[in-house]
Amino acid sequence: QVQLVESGGGLVQAGGSLKLSCAASGSIFRFSALGWSRQAPGKQRELVATITSGGLPNYADSAKGRFTVPRDNAKNTVELKMNNLNPEYTTVYYCKLRWGSLSYWGQGTQVTVSS
C-alpha cells in the first residue's frame, strides 16, 4: 500500500520560509510523479508544484520563483520549499503521488502565514 505523510507545516511570518516534507511508503515511489496541492476552506484544490519521476519540475504561476519541489528517491521523500511567503499562501497543503492512472494523497499539513 501507499501512504503519504506530510510534515513541516506551521506558523510563519510574512517574508519567511517553510519546508514541507512528504514521506511515502511503497515501492512505486521512484516510478511516480509527485506533487503538492493546496486547498483553503471553501475553495477548490489547486495544484502548486509537480515533479516527474525523472526529476522534471513544474510550478503554478504563483509558485514560480518562490517554490521548489525536490525529490529524493533514496529516501522516498519529496519536499516543497517555500520562500518569501505572504498570507495569501495560508492554506492546507497536500502531497500527491501519481503512478499511471493511480493517485494517492496525504492528509495535509497546515501552513499559516501571519502578517
PDB file of C-alpha atoms in Angstrom, residues 2 63 66 71 73 84 97:
ATOM      1  CA  VAL A   2       0.997   3.609  -0.454  1.00  0.00           C
ATOM      2  CA  ALA A  63       4.806  29.447  -7.234  1.00  0.00           C
ATOM      3  CA  ARG A  66       9.189  31.112  -4.835  1.00  0.00           C
ATOM      4  CA  ARG A  71      12.610  14.722  -4.551  1.00  0.00           C
ATOM      5  CA  ASN A  73      14.099   8.663  -4.362  1.00  0.00           C
ATOM      6  CA  ASN A  84       9.065  34.771   0.664  1.00  0.00           C
ATOM      7  CA  LEU A  97       1.705  10.678  -5.711  1.00  0.00           C
TER       8      LEU A  97
END
